[in-house]
mmCIF file of C-alpha atoms and ligand atoms in Angstrom:
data_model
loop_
_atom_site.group_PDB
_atom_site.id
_atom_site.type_symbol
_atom_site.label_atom_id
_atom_site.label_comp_id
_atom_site.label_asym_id
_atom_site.label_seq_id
_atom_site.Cartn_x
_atom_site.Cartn_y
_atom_site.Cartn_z
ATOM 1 C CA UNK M 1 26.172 -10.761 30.208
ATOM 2 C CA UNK M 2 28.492 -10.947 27.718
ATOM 3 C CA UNK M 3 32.265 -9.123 28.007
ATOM 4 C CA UNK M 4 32.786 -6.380 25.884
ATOM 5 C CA UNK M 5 36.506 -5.739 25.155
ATOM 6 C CA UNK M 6 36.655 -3.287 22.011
ATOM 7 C CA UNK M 7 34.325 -2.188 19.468
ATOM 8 C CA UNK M 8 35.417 -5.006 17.584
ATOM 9 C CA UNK M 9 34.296 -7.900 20.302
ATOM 10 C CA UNK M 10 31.019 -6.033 19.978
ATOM 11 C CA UNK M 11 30.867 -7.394 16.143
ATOM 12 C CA UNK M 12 31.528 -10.832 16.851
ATOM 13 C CA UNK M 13 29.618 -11.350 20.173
ATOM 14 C CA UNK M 14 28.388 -14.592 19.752
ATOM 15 C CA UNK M 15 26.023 -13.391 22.573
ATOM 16 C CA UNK M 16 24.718 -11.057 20.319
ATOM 17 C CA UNK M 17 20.941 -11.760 18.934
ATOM 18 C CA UNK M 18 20.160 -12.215 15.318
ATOM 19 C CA UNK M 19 18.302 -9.541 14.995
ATOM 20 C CA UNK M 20 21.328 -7.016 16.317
ATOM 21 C CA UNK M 21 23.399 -8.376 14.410
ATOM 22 C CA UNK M 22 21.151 -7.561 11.606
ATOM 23 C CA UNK M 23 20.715 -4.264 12.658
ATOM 24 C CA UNK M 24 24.745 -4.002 12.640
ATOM 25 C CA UNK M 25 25.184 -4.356 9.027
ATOM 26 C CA UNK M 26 21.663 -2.575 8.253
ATOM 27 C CA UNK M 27 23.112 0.231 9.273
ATOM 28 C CA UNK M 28 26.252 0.044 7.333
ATOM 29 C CA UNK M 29 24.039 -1.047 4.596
ATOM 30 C CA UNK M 30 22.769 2.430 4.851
ATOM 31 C CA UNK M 31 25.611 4.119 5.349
ATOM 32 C CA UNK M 32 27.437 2.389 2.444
ATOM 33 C CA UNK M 33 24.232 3.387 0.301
ATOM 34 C CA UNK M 34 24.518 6.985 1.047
ATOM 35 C CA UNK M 35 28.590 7.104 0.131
ATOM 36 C CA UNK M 36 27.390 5.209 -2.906
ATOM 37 C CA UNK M 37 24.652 7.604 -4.328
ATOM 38 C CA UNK M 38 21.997 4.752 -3.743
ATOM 39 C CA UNK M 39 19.013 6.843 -2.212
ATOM 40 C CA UNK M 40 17.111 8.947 -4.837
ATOM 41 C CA UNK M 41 14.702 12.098 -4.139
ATOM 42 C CA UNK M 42 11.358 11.522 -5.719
ATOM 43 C CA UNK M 43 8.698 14.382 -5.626
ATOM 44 C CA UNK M 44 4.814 14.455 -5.583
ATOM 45 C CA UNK M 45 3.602 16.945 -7.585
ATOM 46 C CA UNK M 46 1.243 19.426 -5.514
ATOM 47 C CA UNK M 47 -1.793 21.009 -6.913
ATOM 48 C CA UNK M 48 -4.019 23.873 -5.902
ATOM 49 C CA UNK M 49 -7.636 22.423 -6.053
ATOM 50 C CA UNK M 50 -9.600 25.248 -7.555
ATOM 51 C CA UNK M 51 -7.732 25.899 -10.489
ATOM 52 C CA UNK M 52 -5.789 22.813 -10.433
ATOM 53 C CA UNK M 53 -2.315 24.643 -11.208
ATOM 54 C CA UNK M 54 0.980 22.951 -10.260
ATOM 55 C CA UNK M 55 2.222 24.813 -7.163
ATOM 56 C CA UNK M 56 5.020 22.099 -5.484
ATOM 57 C CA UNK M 57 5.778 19.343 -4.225
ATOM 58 C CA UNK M 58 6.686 16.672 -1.632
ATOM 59 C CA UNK M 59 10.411 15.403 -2.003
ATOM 60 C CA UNK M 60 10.057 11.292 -0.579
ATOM 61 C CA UNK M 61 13.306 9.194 -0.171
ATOM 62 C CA UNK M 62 13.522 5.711 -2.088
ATOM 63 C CA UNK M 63 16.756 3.319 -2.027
ATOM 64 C CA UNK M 64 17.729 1.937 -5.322
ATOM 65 C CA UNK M 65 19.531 -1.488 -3.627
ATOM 66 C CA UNK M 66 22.016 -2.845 -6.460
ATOM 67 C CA UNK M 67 20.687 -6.149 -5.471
ATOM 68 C CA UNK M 68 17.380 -5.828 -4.081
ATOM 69 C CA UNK M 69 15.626 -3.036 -6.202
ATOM 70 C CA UNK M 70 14.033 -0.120 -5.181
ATOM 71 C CA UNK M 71 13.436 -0.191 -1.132
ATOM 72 C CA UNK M 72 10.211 2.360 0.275
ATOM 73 C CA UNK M 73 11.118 3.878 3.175
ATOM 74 C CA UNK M 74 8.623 2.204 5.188
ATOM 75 C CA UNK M 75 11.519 -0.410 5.341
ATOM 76 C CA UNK M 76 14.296 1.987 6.153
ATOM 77 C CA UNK M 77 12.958 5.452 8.186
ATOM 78 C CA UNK M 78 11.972 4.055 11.008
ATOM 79 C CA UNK M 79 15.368 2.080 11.885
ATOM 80 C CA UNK M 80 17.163 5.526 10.516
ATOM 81 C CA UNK M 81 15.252 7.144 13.254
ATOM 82 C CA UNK M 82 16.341 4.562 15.650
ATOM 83 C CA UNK M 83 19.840 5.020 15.310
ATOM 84 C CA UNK M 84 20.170 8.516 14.304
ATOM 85 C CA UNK M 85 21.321 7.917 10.541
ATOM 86 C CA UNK M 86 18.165 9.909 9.958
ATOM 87 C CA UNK M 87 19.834 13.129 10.519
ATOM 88 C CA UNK M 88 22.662 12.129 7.424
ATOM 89 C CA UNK M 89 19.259 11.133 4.972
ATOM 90 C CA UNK M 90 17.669 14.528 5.816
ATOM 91 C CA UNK M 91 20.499 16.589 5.384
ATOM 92 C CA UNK M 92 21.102 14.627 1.887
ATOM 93 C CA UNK M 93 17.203 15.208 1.126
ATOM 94 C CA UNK M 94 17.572 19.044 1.928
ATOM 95 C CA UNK M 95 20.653 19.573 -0.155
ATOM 96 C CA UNK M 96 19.106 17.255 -3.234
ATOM 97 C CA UNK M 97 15.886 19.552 -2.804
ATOM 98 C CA UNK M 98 18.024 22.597 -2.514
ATOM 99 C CA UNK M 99 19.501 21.719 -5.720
ATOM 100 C CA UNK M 100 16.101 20.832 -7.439
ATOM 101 C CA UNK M 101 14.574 23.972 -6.725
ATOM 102 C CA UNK M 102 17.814 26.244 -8.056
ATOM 103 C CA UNK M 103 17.551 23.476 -11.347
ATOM 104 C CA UNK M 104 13.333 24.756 -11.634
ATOM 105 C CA UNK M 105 13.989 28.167 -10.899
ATOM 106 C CA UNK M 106 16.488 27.820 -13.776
ATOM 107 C CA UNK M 107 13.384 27.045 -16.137
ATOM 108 C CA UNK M 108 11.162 29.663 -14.852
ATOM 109 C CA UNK M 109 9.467 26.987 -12.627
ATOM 110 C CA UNK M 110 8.394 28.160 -9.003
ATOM 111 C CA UNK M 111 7.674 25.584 -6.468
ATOM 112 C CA UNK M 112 7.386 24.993 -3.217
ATOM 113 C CA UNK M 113 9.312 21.993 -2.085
ATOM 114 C CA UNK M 114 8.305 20.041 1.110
ATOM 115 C CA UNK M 115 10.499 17.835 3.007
ATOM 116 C CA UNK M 116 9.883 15.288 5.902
ATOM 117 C CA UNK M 117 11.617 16.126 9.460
ATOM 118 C CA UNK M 118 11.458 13.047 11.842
ATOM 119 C CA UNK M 119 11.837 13.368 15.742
ATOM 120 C CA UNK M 120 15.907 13.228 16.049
ATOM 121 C CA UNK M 121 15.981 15.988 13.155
ATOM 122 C CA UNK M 122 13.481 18.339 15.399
ATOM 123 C CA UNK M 123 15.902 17.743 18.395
ATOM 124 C CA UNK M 124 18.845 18.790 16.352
ATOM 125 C CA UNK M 125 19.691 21.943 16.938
ATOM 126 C CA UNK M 126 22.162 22.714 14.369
ATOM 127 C CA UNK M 127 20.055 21.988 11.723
ATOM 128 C CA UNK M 128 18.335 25.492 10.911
ATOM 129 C CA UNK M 129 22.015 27.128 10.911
ATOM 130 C CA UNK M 130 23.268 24.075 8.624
ATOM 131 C CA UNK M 131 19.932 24.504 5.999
ATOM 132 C CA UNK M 132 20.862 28.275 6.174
ATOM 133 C CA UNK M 133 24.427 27.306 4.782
ATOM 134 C CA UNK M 134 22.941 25.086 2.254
ATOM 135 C CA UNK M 135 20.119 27.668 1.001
ATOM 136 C CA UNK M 136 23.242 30.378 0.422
ATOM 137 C CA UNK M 137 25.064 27.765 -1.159
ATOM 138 C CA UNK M 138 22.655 27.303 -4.333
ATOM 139 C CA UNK M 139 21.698 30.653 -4.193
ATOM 140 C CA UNK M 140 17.880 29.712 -3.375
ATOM 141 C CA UNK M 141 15.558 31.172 -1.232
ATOM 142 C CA UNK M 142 13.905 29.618 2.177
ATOM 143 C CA UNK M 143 10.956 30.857 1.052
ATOM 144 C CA UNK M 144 10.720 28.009 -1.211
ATOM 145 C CA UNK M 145 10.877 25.471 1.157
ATOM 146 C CA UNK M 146 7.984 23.438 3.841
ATOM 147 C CA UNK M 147 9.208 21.114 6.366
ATOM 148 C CA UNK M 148 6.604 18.384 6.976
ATOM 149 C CA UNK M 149 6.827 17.516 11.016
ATOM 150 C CA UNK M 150 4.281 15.096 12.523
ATOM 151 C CA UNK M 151 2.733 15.509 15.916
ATOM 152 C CA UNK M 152 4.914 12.529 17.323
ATOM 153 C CA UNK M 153 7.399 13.747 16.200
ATOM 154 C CA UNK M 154 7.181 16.869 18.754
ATOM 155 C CA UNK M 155 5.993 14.511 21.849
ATOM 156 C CA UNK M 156 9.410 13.310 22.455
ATOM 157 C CA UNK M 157 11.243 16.515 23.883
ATOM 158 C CA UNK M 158 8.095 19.232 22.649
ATOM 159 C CA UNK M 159 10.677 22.176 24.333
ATOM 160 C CA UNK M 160 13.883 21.228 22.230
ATOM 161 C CA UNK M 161 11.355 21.367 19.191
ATOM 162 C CA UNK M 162 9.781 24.037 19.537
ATOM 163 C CA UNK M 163 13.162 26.132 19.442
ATOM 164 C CA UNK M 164 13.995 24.383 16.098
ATOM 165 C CA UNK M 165 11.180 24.932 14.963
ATOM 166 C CA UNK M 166 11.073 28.527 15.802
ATOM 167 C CA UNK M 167 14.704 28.406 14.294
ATOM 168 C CA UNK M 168 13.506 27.025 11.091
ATOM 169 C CA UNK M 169 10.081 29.063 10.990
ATOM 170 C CA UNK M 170 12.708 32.510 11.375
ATOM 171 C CA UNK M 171 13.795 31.520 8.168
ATOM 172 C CA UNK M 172 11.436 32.090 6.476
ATOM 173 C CA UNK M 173 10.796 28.169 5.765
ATOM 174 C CA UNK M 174 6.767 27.103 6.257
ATOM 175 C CA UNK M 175 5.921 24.028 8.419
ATOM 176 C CA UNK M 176 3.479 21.900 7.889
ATOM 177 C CA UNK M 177 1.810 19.392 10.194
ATOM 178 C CA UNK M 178 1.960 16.034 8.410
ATOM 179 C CA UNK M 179 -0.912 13.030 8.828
ATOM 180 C CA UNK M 180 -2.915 15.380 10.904
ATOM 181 C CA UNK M 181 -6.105 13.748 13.105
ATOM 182 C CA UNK M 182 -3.652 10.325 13.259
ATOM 183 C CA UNK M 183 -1.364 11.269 16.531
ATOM 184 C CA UNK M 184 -2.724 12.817 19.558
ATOM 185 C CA UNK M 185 -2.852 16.269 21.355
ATOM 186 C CA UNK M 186 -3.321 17.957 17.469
ATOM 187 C CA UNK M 187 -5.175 20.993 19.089
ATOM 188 C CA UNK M 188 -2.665 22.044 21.830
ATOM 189 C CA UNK M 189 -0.210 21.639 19.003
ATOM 190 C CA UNK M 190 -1.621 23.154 16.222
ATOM 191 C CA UNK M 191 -1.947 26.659 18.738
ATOM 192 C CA UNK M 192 1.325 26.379 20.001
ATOM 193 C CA UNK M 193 3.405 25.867 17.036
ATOM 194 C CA UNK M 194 4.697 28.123 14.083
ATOM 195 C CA UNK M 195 2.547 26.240 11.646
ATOM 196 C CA UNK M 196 1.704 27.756 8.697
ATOM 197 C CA UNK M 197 0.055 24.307 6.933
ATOM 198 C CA UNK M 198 -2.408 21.321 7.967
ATOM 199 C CA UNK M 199 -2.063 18.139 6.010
ATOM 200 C CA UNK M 200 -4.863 15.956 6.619
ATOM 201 C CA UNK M 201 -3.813 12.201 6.700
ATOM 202 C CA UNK M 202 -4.226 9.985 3.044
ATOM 203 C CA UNK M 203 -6.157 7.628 5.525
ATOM 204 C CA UNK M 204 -9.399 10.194 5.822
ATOM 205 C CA UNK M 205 -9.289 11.621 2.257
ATOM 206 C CA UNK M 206 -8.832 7.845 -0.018
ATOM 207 C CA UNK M 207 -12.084 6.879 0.379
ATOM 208 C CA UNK M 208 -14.172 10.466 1.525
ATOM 209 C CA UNK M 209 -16.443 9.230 -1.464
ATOM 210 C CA UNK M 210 -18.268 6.318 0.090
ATOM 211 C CA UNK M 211 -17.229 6.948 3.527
ATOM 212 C CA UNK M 212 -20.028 9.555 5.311
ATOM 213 C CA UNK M 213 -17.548 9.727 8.571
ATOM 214 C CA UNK M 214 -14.542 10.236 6.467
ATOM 215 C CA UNK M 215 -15.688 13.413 4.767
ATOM 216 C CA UNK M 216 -16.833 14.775 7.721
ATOM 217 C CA UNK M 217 -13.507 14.437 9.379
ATOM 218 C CA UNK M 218 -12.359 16.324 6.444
ATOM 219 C CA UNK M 219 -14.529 19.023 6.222
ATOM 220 C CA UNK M 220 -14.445 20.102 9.873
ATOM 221 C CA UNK M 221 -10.704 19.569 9.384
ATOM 222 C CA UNK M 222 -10.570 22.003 6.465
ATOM 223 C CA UNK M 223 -12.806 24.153 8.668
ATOM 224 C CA UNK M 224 -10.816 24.458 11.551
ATOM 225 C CA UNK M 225 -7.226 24.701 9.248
ATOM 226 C CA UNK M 226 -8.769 27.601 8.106
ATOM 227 C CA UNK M 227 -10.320 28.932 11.161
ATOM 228 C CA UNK M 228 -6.386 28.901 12.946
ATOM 229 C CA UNK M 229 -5.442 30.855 9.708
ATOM 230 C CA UNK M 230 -3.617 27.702 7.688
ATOM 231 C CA UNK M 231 -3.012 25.992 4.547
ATOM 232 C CA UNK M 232 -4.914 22.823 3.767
ATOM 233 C CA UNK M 233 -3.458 20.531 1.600
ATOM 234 C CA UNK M 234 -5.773 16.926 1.660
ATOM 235 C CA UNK M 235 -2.778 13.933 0.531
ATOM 236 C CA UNK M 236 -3.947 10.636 -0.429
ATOM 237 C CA UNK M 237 -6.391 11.511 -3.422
ATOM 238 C CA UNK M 238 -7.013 8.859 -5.663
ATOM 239 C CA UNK M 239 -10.208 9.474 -7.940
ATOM 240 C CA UNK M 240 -11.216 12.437 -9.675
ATOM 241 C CA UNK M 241 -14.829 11.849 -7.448
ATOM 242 C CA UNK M 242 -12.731 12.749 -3.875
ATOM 243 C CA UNK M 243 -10.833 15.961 -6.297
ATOM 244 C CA UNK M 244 -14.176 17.265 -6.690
ATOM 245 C CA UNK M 245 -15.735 16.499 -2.908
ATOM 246 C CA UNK M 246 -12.291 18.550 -1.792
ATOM 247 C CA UNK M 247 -12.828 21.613 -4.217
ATOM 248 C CA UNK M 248 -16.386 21.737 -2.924
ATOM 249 C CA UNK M 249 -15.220 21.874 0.839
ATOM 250 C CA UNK M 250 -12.888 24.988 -0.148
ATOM 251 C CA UNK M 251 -9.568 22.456 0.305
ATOM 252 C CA UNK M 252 -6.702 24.242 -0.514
ATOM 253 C CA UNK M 253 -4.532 22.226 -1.767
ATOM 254 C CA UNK M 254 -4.075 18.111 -2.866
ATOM 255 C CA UNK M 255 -1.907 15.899 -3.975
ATOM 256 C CA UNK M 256 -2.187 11.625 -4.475
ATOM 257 C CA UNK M 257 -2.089 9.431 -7.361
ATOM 258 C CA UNK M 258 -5.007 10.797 -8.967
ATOM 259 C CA UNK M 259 -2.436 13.031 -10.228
ATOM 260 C CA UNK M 260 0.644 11.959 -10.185
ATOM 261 C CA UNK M 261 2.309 9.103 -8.243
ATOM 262 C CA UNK M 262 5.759 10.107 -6.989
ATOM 263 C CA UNK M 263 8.601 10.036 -9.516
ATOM 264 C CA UNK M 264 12.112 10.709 -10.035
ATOM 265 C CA UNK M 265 12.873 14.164 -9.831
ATOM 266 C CA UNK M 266 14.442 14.666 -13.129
ATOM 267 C CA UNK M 267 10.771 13.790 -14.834
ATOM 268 C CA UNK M 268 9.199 16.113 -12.843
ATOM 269 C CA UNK M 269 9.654 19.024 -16.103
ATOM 270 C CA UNK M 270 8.295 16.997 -18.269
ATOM 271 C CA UNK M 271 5.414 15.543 -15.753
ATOM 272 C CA UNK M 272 4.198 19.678 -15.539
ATOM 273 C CA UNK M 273 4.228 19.902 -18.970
ATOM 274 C CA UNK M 274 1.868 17.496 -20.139
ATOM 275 C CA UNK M 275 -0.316 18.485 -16.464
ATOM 276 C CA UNK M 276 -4.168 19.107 -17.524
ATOM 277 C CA UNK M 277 -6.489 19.667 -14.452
ATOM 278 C CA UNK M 278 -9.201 18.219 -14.201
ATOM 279 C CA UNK M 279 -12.517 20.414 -15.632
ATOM 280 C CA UNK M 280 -15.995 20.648 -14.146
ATOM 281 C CA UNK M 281 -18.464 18.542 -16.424
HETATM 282 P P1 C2E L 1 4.130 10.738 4.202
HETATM 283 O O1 C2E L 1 5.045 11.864 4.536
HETATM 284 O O2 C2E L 1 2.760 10.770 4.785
HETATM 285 O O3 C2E L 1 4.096 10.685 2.608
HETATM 286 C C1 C2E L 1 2.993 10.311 1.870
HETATM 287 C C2 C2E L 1 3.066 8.864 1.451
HETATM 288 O O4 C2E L 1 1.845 8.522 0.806
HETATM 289 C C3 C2E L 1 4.168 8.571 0.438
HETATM 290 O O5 C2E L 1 4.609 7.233 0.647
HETATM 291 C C4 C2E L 1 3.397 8.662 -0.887
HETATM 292 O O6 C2E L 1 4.007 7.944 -1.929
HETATM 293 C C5 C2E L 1 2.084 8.055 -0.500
HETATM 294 N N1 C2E L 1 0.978 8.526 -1.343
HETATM 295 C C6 C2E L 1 0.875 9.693 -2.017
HETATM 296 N N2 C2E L 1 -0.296 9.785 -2.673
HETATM 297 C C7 C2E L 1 -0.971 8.644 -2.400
HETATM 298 C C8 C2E L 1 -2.257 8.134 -2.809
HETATM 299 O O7 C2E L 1 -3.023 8.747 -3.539
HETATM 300 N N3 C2E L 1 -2.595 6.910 -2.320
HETATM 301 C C9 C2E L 1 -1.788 6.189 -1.494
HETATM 302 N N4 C2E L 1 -2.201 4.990 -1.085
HETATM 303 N N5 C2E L 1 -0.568 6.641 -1.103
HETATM 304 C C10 C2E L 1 -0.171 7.848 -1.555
HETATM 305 P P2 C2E L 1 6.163 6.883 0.706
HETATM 306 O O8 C2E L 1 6.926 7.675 -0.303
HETATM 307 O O9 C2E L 1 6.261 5.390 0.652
HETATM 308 O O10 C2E L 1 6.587 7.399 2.119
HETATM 309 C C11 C2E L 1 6.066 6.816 3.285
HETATM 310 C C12 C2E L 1 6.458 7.620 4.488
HETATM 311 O O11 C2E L 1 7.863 7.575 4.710
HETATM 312 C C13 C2E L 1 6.143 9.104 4.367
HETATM 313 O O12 C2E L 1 4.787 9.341 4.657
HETATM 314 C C14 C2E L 1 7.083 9.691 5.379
HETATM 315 O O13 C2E L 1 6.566 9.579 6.675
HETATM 316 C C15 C2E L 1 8.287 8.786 5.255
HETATM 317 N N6 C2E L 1 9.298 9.415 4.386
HETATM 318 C C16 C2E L 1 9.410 9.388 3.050
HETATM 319 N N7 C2E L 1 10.488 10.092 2.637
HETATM 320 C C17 C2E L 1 11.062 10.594 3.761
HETATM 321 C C18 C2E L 1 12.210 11.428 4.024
HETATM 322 O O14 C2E L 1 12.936 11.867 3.117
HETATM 323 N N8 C2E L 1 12.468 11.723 5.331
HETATM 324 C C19 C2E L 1 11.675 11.268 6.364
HETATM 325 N N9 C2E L 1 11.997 11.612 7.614
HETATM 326 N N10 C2E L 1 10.597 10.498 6.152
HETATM 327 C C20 C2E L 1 10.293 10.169 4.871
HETATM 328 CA CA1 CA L 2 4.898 14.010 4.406
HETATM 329 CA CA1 CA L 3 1.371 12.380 5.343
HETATM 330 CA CA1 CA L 4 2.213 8.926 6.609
#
């Protein structure tokens, strides 16, 4: 193995792989990106499915790269997870979410903004006291806010979590339970957690049309959100047909590119003003 003399000699190990090395300035990349204003919050508008009305909506991270264009964070969250940047993104995501909901409050808008915790923000436990700060700061209430956790995301240390979670859930912040039916264990979970939300993955509810299976996955899903007392929001709806299949099975509440695709936050205003729901033929 190689000799490692400073944190310098770690930089220029020759003995170092291409792909750490990679990872090296990846991770300044990101952390240059973040000092630079790079990342922008986009939101998904959220709708409730029987009267179609704009209730919230999901804030989702995208890099604007000088350079390379706009980066999904398919390419980025999982290697922020890996080496803990993801606890700088989410903190930037809550405060940019913070400040978007004091800005719609501002025009009479009320919304319920959802964020996405990953597995090194659950086993932070600063992070309720720090979103406190932040809700006082803007002057906004935690009442306004869902945190979006996925069942992996508990697995890895489910007792640190849970007292997060509970941290968070004291609040007066909702959780959700994000891409529900993909991980494993969802029904210990889902009774031992402060949920107040069930989001049933984009992979059952795309194509719930054609697929028999599919929708009934979905309905016994809906079924058994509402059975434990919960929220069901359906994500991934892309035809008007799968709107309609949802408002039949009593879904609460949807969102997908049917709608809306997400979009920068300053055009969500104008995206609610020209909303029409769809209407029963
Ligand atoms: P997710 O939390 O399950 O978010 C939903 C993803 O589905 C988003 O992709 C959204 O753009 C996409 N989507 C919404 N409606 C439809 C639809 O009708 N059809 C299809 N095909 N896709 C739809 P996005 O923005 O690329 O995000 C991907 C994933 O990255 C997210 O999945 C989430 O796990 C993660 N992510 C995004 N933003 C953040 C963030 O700020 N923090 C963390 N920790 N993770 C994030
Ligand atoms: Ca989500
Ligand atoms: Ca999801
Ligand atoms: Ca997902």
């Amino acid at each position: 193995a190689a000799k490692i003399n400073s944190n310098e000699a770690v930089l220029y190990d020759p003995a170092l792989d291409k792909a750490s090395q990679q990872n090296l300035s990846l991770l300044s990349e990101l952390r240059r990106a973040l000092e630079c204003n790079e990342f922008k919050m986009f939101v998904q508008p959220k709708l409730r499915i029987d009267t179609g009305e704009f209730i919230g909506l999901e804030a989702l991270v995208r890099w604007e790269h000088p350079e390379k264009g706009m980066i999904y964070p398919d390419q980025f969250i999982p290697f922020s997870e890996q080496t803990g940047f993801i606890r700088a993104l989410t903190r930037w995501m809550l405060e940019q979410s913070a400040m978007l909901c004091r800005d719609l409050t501002a025009y009479g808008i009320n919304a319920k903004i959802s964020v996405n915790l990953s597995t090194r923000d659950l086993l932070d436990q600063n992070l309720p006291a720090k979103f406190s700060a932040m809700l006082a700061r803007y002057a906004v209430s935690a009442s306004s806010f869902c945190l979006e956790i996925t069942e992996s995301s508990i697995m890895d240390d489910p007792v640190r979590a849970l007292l997060t979670l509970d941290g968070l859930h004291a609040m007066g912040v909702d959780l959700s339970i994000d891409d529900f039916g993909t991980g494993y264990s969802s029904l210990a979970y889902l009774k031992r957690l402060p949920v107040d939300e069930l989001k049933i993955d984009q992979s059952f509810v795309m194509n719930m049309e054609s697929d028999i299976e599919d929708a009934k996955i979905v309905r016994s899903t809906i079924d058994l959100g509402h059975n434990m007392g919960l929220r069901v929001v359906a994500e991934g709806i892309e035809s008007e047909a799968v709107w309609w299949l949802l408002a039949k099975m009593g879904c609460d509440q949807g969102q997908g590119y049917f709608m809306s695709r997400p979009m920068p936050a300053a055009q969500l205003i104008g995206w609610i003003a020209q909303w029409v729901p769809p209407r029963m033929k």
